[in-house]
mmCIF file of C-alpha atoms in Angstrom:
data_model
loop_
_atom_site.group_PDB
_atom_site.id
_atom_site.type_symbol
_atom_site.label_atom_id
_atom_site.label_comp_id
_atom_site.label_asym_id
_atom_site.label_seq_id
_atom_site.Cartn_x
_atom_site.Cartn_y
_atom_site.Cartn_z
ATOM 1 C CA MET A 196 86.411 91.135 90.185
ATOM 2 C CA THR A 197 88.633 89.664 92.746
ATOM 3 C CA ALA A 198 87.981 91.285 97.065
ATOM 4 C CA THR A 199 91.173 93.155 96.229
ATOM 5 C CA GLU A 200 89.988 94.736 93.009
ATOM 6 C CA ALA A 201 86.227 95.467 94.387
ATOM 7 C CA ALA A 202 88.145 97.200 97.257
ATOM 8 C CA PRO A 203 88.179 100.839 95.228
ATOM 9 C CA ALA A 204 84.533 101.033 93.945
ATOM 10 C CA ALA A 205 83.007 99.920 97.222
ATOM 11 C CA ALA A 206 85.150 103.061 98.956
ATOM 12 C CA GLY A 207 83.435 105.722 96.341
ATOM 13 C CA GLU A 208 85.978 105.264 93.749
ATOM 14 C CA THR A 209 84.669 104.378 89.714
ATOM 15 C CA PRO A 210 86.881 103.115 87.876
ATOM 16 C CA GLY A 211 84.976 101.817 85.327
ATOM 17 C CA GLY A 212 85.030 104.986 83.838
ATOM 18 C CA PRO A 213 85.780 107.674 86.368
ATOM 19 C CA PRO A 214 85.279 111.873 84.822
ATOM 20 C CA ALA A 215 87.990 113.118 82.843
ATOM 21 C CA ALA A 216 89.863 114.700 84.911
ATOM 22 C CA ARG A 217 89.476 118.700 85.493
ATOM 23 C CA GLY A 218 92.975 120.015 84.175
ATOM 24 C CA THR A 219 92.346 117.308 81.315
ATOM 25 C CA VAL A 220 88.709 118.396 80.090
ATOM 26 C CA TRP A 221 90.658 122.321 80.384
ATOM 27 C CA ARG A 222 93.187 120.909 77.851
ATOM 28 C CA ARG A 223 91.039 119.785 75.382
ATOM 29 C CA LEU A 224 89.145 122.439 76.006
ATOM 30 C CA ARG A 225 91.609 124.718 75.227
ATOM 31 C CA ARG A 226 92.500 123.229 71.656
ATOM 32 C CA ASN A 227 88.885 123.916 70.387
ATOM 33 C CA PRO A 228 88.737 127.581 69.074
ATOM 34 C CA ALA A 229 84.626 128.164 68.515
ATOM 35 C CA GLY A 230 84.537 126.072 72.128
ATOM 36 C CA MET A 231 85.990 128.656 74.253
ATOM 37 C CA ALA A 232 85.206 131.648 71.711
ATOM 38 C CA GLY A 233 81.673 130.414 72.873
ATOM 39 C CA MET A 234 82.631 130.293 76.528
ATOM 40 C CA VAL A 235 84.110 133.210 76.752
ATOM 41 C CA LEU A 236 81.280 135.047 75.201
ATOM 42 C CA SER A 237 78.774 133.079 77.190
ATOM 43 C CA ALA A 238 80.799 134.387 80.156
ATOM 44 C CA LEU A 239 80.482 137.605 78.808
ATOM 45 C CA PHE A 240 76.096 137.030 79.014
ATOM 46 C CA VAL A 241 76.646 135.580 82.443
ATOM 47 C CA LEU A 242 77.987 138.990 83.772
ATOM 48 C CA ALA A 243 76.023 141.503 82.145
ATOM 49 C CA ALA A 244 72.664 139.955 83.362
ATOM 50 C CA VAL A 245 74.040 139.519 86.859
ATOM 51 C CA PHE A 246 75.863 143.111 86.330
ATOM 52 C CA ALA A 247 72.872 144.846 84.118
ATOM 53 C CA PRO A 248 71.802 147.272 87.394
ATOM 54 C CA VAL A 249 75.196 148.748 87.024
ATOM 55 C CA LEU A 250 76.353 148.403 83.834
ATOM 56 C CA ALA A 251 72.854 149.836 82.823
ATOM 57 C CA PRO A 252 72.755 153.716 82.070
ATOM 58 C CA GLN A 253 69.389 154.316 82.877
ATOM 59 C CA ASP A 254 66.334 152.441 84.462
ATOM 60 C CA PRO A 255 64.689 150.796 81.538
ATOM 61 C CA ALA A 256 61.138 151.541 82.473
ATOM 62 C CA ALA A 257 61.710 155.460 82.472
ATOM 63 C CA VAL A 258 59.968 157.438 79.878
ATOM 64 C CA ASP A 259 60.883 160.112 78.262
ATOM 65 C CA PHE A 260 58.710 161.907 75.729
ATOM 66 C CA ASP A 261 61.023 164.016 74.274
ATOM 67 C CA ARG A 262 63.310 161.221 72.739
ATOM 68 C CA LEU A 263 60.752 158.817 70.788
ATOM 69 C CA PHE A 264 62.069 156.754 68.215
ATOM 70 C CA ALA A 265 65.535 157.736 69.226
ATOM 71 C CA GLU A 266 67.839 156.417 66.363
ATOM 72 C CA PRO A 267 71.006 154.742 67.557
ATOM 73 C CA SER A 268 73.485 156.990 68.530
ATOM 74 C CA VAL A 269 76.448 158.393 70.996
ATOM 75 C CA GLY A 270 73.749 159.247 73.465
ATOM 76 C CA ALA A 271 71.442 156.141 72.645
ATOM 77 C CA PRO A 272 74.221 153.432 71.362
ATOM 78 C CA LEU A 273 70.801 150.966 70.851
ATOM 79 C CA GLY A 274 68.133 153.793 70.247
ATOM 80 C CA THR A 275 64.635 154.200 72.159
ATOM 81 C CA ASP A 276 61.821 152.787 71.737
ATOM 82 C CA GLU A 277 58.390 154.477 71.510
ATOM 83 C CA LEU A 278 58.020 156.001 74.879
ATOM 84 C CA GLY A 279 61.514 156.970 74.925
ATOM 85 C CA ARG A 280 63.499 154.229 76.922
ATOM 86 C CA ASP A 281 67.245 153.242 76.273
ATOM 87 C CA GLN A 282 67.369 150.565 74.450
ATOM 88 C CA VAL A 283 70.783 149.162 75.898
ATOM 89 C CA SER A 284 69.205 149.291 79.416
ATOM 90 C CA ARG A 285 66.119 147.389 78.251
ATOM 91 C CA VAL A 286 68.679 144.421 76.375
ATOM 92 C CA LEU A 287 70.443 143.900 79.161
ATOM 93 C CA TYR A 288 68.085 143.203 81.501
ATOM 94 C CA GLY A 289 66.076 141.471 78.796
ATOM 95 C CA ILE A 290 69.608 139.040 78.907
ATOM 96 C CA ARG A 291 68.840 138.912 82.911
ATOM 97 C CA SER A 292 65.654 137.942 81.968
ATOM 98 C CA SER A 293 66.429 135.216 79.708
ATOM 99 C CA LEU A 294 69.379 133.453 81.541
ATOM 100 C CA PHE A 295 66.609 133.866 85.119
ATOM 101 C CA VAL A 296 64.154 131.508 83.722
ATOM 102 C CA ALA A 297 67.196 129.548 81.791
ATOM 103 C CA ALA A 298 68.912 128.630 85.011
ATOM 104 C CA GLY A 299 65.448 127.980 86.759
ATOM 105 C CA ALA A 300 64.091 125.527 83.937
ATOM 106 C CA VAL A 301 66.939 123.661 83.131
ATOM 107 C CA LEU A 302 67.470 123.409 87.775
ATOM 108 C CA LEU A 303 64.073 122.600 87.277
ATOM 109 C CA ALA A 304 64.726 119.881 84.689
ATOM 110 C CA ALA A 305 67.454 118.324 86.122
ATOM 111 C CA VAL A 306 66.066 118.116 89.789
ATOM 112 C CA ALA A 307 63.384 116.244 88.810
ATOM 113 C CA ALA A 308 64.949 113.945 86.176
ATOM 114 C CA VAL A 309 67.766 112.643 87.431
ATOM 115 C CA PRO A 310 66.313 111.408 90.517
ATOM 116 C CA LEU A 311 63.309 109.562 87.982
ATOM 117 C CA GLY A 312 66.361 108.544 85.909
ATOM 118 C CA LEU A 313 68.429 107.141 88.473
ATOM 119 C CA VAL A 314 66.105 104.697 89.322
ATOM 120 C CA ALA A 315 64.398 103.678 86.163
ATOM 121 C CA GLY A 316 67.718 102.625 84.165
ATOM 122 C CA TYR A 317 68.188 100.887 87.726
ATOM 123 C CA TYR A 318 65.322 98.849 88.368
ATOM 124 C CA ARG A 319 65.127 98.094 84.982
ATOM 125 C CA ARG A 320 62.126 95.549 85.152
ATOM 126 C CA VAL A 321 59.833 97.343 87.751
ATOM 127 C CA VAL A 322 60.476 101.225 87.469
ATOM 128 C CA ASP A 323 61.736 101.419 84.277
ATOM 129 C CA PRO A 324 58.199 100.008 81.952
ATOM 130 C CA VAL A 325 56.824 102.741 83.438
ATOM 131 C CA VAL A 326 58.806 105.326 83.646
ATOM 132 C CA SER A 327 59.590 104.947 80.247
ATOM 133 C CA ARG A 328 55.563 104.749 79.002
ATOM 134 C CA LEU A 329 54.914 108.448 80.850
ATOM 135 C CA ASN A 330 58.557 109.502 79.003
ATOM 136 C CA ASP A 331 57.186 108.734 75.865
ATOM 137 C CA ALA A 332 53.816 110.262 76.207
ATOM 138 C CA VAL A 333 55.078 113.769 77.131
ATOM 139 C CA MET A 334 57.902 113.509 74.000
ATOM 140 C CA ALA A 335 54.976 113.027 71.726
ATOM 141 C CA PHE A 336 54.414 116.982 72.543
ATOM 142 C CA PRO A 337 56.543 118.846 70.423
ATOM 143 C CA PHE A 338 59.195 121.137 73.022
ATOM 144 C CA LEU A 339 57.710 124.516 72.092
ATOM 145 C CA VAL A 340 53.821 123.090 72.413
ATOM 146 C CA LEU A 341 54.000 121.635 75.643
ATOM 147 C CA ALA A 342 55.843 124.676 77.142
ATOM 148 C CA VAL A 343 52.823 127.113 75.416
ATOM 149 C CA GLY A 344 50.765 124.816 77.082
ATOM 150 C CA LEU A 345 51.508 124.772 80.213
ATOM 151 C CA ALA A 346 52.736 128.580 80.615
ATOM 152 C CA ALA A 347 49.046 129.005 79.502
ATOM 153 C CA ILE A 348 47.590 127.239 82.307
ATOM 154 C CA LEU A 349 49.794 128.697 85.002
ATOM 155 C CA GLY A 350 49.058 132.231 83.661
ATOM 156 C CA PRO A 351 52.385 134.362 82.166
ATOM 157 C CA SER A 352 55.044 135.422 84.898
ATOM 158 C CA LEU A 353 58.317 134.632 84.570
ATOM 159 C CA THR A 354 58.544 132.556 87.028
ATOM 160 C CA ASN A 355 56.054 130.470 85.826
ATOM 161 C CA ALA A 356 58.080 131.020 82.486
ATOM 162 C CA ALA A 357 60.334 128.964 83.993
ATOM 163 C CA ILE A 358 58.280 126.265 85.394
ATOM 164 C CA ALA A 359 57.156 125.583 81.563
ATOM 165 C CA ILE A 360 60.113 124.986 79.839
ATOM 166 C CA GLY A 361 61.465 123.177 82.707
ATOM 167 C CA VAL A 362 58.928 120.821 83.384
ATOM 168 C CA SER A 363 59.343 120.429 79.127
ATOM 169 C CA GLN A 364 62.554 119.650 79.225
ATOM 170 C CA ILE A 365 62.170 116.975 81.599
ATOM 171 C CA PRO A 366 61.493 113.954 79.121
ATOM 172 C CA ASN A 367 64.564 114.458 77.374
ATOM 173 C CA VAL A 368 67.692 115.175 80.674
ATOM 174 C CA LEU A 369 64.939 111.513 81.913
ATOM 175 C CA ARG A 370 65.823 110.300 78.823
ATOM 176 C CA VAL A 371 70.096 110.638 78.970
ATOM 177 C CA ILE A 372 69.757 109.463 83.040
ATOM 178 C CA ARG A 373 68.592 106.352 82.106
ATOM 179 C CA GLY A 374 70.817 105.639 79.683
ATOM 180 C CA GLU A 375 73.152 105.962 81.126
ATOM 181 C CA THR A 376 72.579 104.515 84.275
ATOM 182 C CA ILE A 377 71.995 101.705 82.534
ATOM 183 C CA ARG A 378 75.500 101.578 80.694
ATOM 184 C CA LEU A 379 77.405 101.999 83.968
ATOM 185 C CA ALA A 380 74.920 99.177 84.845
ATOM 186 C CA GLU A 381 77.092 97.028 83.788
ATOM 187 C CA GLU A 382 80.787 97.763 84.790
ATOM 188 C CA ASP A 383 82.938 96.220 86.471
ATOM 189 C CA PHE A 384 83.333 99.177 88.963
ATOM 190 C CA VAL A 385 79.077 99.090 89.987
ATOM 191 C CA ASP A 386 79.564 95.224 90.101
ATOM 192 C CA GLY A 387 82.724 95.301 92.566
ATOM 193 C CA ALA A 388 80.279 98.086 95.010
ATOM 194 C CA ILE A 389 77.534 95.041 94.795
ATOM 195 C CA ALA A 390 79.986 92.334 95.997
ATOM 196 C CA GLY A 391 81.342 94.582 99.004
ATOM 197 C CA GLY A 392 78.247 95.383 100.335
ATOM 198 C CA ALA A 393 77.051 98.337 98.408
ATOM 199 C CA SER A 394 73.211 99.416 99.580
ATOM 200 C CA ASP A 395 70.892 100.470 95.909
ATOM 201 C CA ALA A 396 71.544 104.245 97.165
ATOM 202 C CA ALA A 397 75.211 104.129 97.630
ATOM 203 C CA VAL A 398 75.049 102.513 94.231
ATOM 204 C CA LEU A 399 73.461 104.938 92.728
ATOM 205 C CA PHE A 400 74.499 108.550 93.939
ATOM 206 C CA ARG A 401 77.930 107.313 95.001
ATOM 207 C CA HIS A 402 79.059 105.169 91.781
ATOM 208 C CA ILE A 403 76.457 105.735 88.845
ATOM 209 C CA LEU A 404 75.508 109.461 89.545
ATOM 210 C CA PRO A 405 79.246 110.551 89.873
ATOM 211 C CA ASN A 406 80.357 109.077 86.298
ATOM 212 C CA ALA A 407 76.981 110.411 84.546
ATOM 213 C CA VAL A 408 77.717 113.648 85.616
ATOM 214 C CA ASN A 409 79.161 114.715 82.048
ATOM 215 C CA ALA A 410 76.654 113.625 80.538
ATOM 216 C CA LEU A 411 74.066 115.612 82.780
ATOM 217 C CA LEU A 412 76.347 118.956 82.323
ATOM 218 C CA ILE A 413 76.773 118.401 78.254
ATOM 219 C CA GLN A 414 72.493 118.133 77.728
ATOM 220 C CA VAL A 415 71.905 121.341 80.530
ATOM 221 C CA SER A 416 74.324 123.076 77.648
ATOM 222 C CA VAL A 417 72.232 122.058 75.370
ATOM 223 C CA GLY A 418 68.940 123.156 77.376
ATOM 224 C CA ILE A 419 69.774 127.178 78.069
ATOM 225 C CA PRO A 420 69.813 127.676 74.455
ATOM 226 C CA VAL A 421 67.222 126.167 74.219
ATOM 227 C CA ALA A 422 65.701 127.403 77.613
ATOM 228 C CA VAL A 423 66.621 130.880 76.305
ATOM 229 C CA ILE A 424 64.642 130.535 72.475
ATOM 230 C CA GLY A 425 61.830 129.246 74.682
ATOM 231 C CA GLU A 426 61.330 132.559 77.002
ATOM 232 C CA ALA A 427 61.814 134.817 73.745
ATOM 233 C CA MET A 428 58.750 132.708 72.718
ATOM 234 C CA LEU A 429 56.832 132.666 76.097
ATOM 235 C CA SER A 430 56.997 136.655 76.558
ATOM 236 C CA PHE A 431 56.180 137.237 72.686
ATOM 237 C CA LEU A 432 52.868 135.956 72.596
ATOM 238 C CA GLY A 433 52.254 137.123 76.362
ATOM 239 C CA LEU A 434 53.215 133.778 77.903
ATOM 240 C CA GLY A 435 55.760 134.996 79.668
ATOM 241 C CA VAL A 436 57.953 137.740 80.955
ATOM 242 C CA GLN A 437 54.798 140.845 81.215
ATOM 243 C CA PRO A 438 55.200 144.197 80.585
ATOM 244 C CA PRO A 439 57.018 146.526 81.633
ATOM 245 C CA THR A 440 59.872 144.305 83.019
ATOM 246 C CA PRO A 441 62.318 144.306 79.975
ATOM 247 C CA SER A 442 62.147 141.015 77.909
ATOM 248 C CA LEU A 443 63.776 140.517 74.995
ATOM 249 C CA GLY A 444 60.595 138.704 73.838
ATOM 250 C CA VAL A 445 58.653 141.251 74.962
ATOM 251 C CA MET A 446 60.845 143.541 72.956
ATOM 252 C CA LEU A 447 60.335 141.924 69.965
ATOM 253 C CA SER A 448 56.431 142.172 70.625
ATOM 254 C CA GLY A 449 56.539 145.440 70.677
ATOM 255 C CA ALA A 450 58.761 146.142 67.492
ATOM 256 C CA GLN A 451 56.378 144.623 65.226
ATOM 257 C CA THR A 452 54.247 147.905 64.826
ATOM 258 C CA TYR A 453 57.326 150.327 64.395
ATOM 259 C CA PHE A 454 59.389 147.806 62.349
ATOM 260 C CA THR A 455 59.348 150.211 59.209
ATOM 261 C CA GLN A 456 59.303 153.900 61.281
ATOM 262 C CA ALA A 457 62.286 152.194 64.106
ATOM 263 C CA PRO A 458 63.705 148.714 62.640
ATOM 264 C CA TRP A 459 66.137 148.711 65.023
ATOM 265 C CA LEU A 460 63.949 148.036 67.793
ATOM 266 C CA ALA A 461 63.413 144.730 66.075
ATOM 267 C CA VAL A 462 67.148 143.819 65.164
ATOM 268 C CA PHE A 463 69.357 144.708 68.528
ATOM 269 C CA PRO A 464 67.419 142.400 70.935
ATOM 270 C CA GLY A 465 66.617 139.746 67.712
ATOM 271 C CA LEU A 466 70.286 139.799 67.606
ATOM 272 C CA VAL A 467 71.816 139.034 70.975
ATOM 273 C CA ILE A 468 69.238 136.549 71.020
ATOM 274 C CA VAL A 469 71.161 135.236 67.849
ATOM 275 C CA LEU A 470 74.464 135.697 69.985
ATOM 276 C CA LEU A 471 73.196 134.228 73.277
ATOM 277 C CA THR A 472 71.631 130.919 71.639
ATOM 278 C CA LEU A 473 74.963 130.727 69.379
ATOM 279 C CA ALA A 474 77.222 131.072 72.861
ATOM 280 C CA PHE A 475 75.525 128.233 74.894
ATOM 281 C CA ASN A 476 75.683 126.024 71.933
ATOM 282 C CA LEU A 477 79.160 126.829 70.708
ATOM 283 C CA PHE A 478 80.187 126.127 74.322
ATOM 284 C CA GLY A 479 77.999 122.539 75.206
ATOM 285 C CA ASP A 480 79.610 121.828 71.824
ATOM 286 C CA GLY A 481 83.362 122.409 72.814
ATOM 287 C CA LEU A 482 82.426 120.532 76.307
ATOM 288 C CA ARG A 483 81.390 117.629 74.763
ATOM 289 C CA ASP A 484 84.458 117.168 73.310
ATOM 290 C CA ALA A 485 86.164 118.098 75.942
ATOM 291 C CA LEU A 486 84.233 115.255 78.351
ATOM 292 C CA ASP A 487 84.463 112.854 75.480
ATOM 293 C CA PRO A 488 86.626 110.056 77.257
ATOM 294 C CA LYS A 489 87.972 109.466 73.597
ATOM 295 C CA GLY A 490 89.163 112.551 73.343
ATOM 296 C CA ALA A 491 92.041 111.723 75.582
ATOM 297 C CA ARG A 492 93.137 109.016 73.052
ATOM 298 C CA ARG A 493 92.990 111.790 69.643
#
């Protein structure tokens, strides 16, 4: 590579594999009906979580002993539970809890794993063997087993559930970022940046990291539905959100006793969990295809 060719790389450009332009990504995503459906449904769930205090018809903890086990009706579209609490309000706040935990978990995983993955992938002789062995050791534990164990140690709460799930997701994010760093470090634009006098930190954070963003976004989109399932499971087991705070997992746990008497107490929270995870999975698959550089040649 000549000095002229190296100049753009040293200036911060990434000619060896820039992320797809936003307009191009949007055009590819629009051509994917499943991806668009997932994006719209995911956006609706996010809006429902953000505006739950406005959308909820009642206080989710409000008890009404005159409406115990009320069946779904115009006044209570999803019925009421054993304490007369409105299920629409509780489902809305349950979505809020699930997405709060999911957002916190993926943010924690990204903040912890991205620097480790970059350093391990770039310093392959010194740092990588240590980081990779530790990562392999953590990945030997199934995700849910590790999340349950951490939640049991930290104690049951919404924040601790997010921490437990986030720590459990670090190995997968680290592995993806490490692999991207190894691949990108071999590209010509990185060689050009080094030849132009860029420091290791500049190479990692100005040249490699921007080109690894696509892989990180895809991993985040995959991690959100996993975190939603994890939060529901921890709350179901009593290790996540604690009553009377609404949670989809708490609602399912409480519905076990009354399933034959009031099946809607389990059906609606379970259906929301299925739709929530399906929406983000579809959106993640569509985003992965839209961000695929090969898509430009399709």
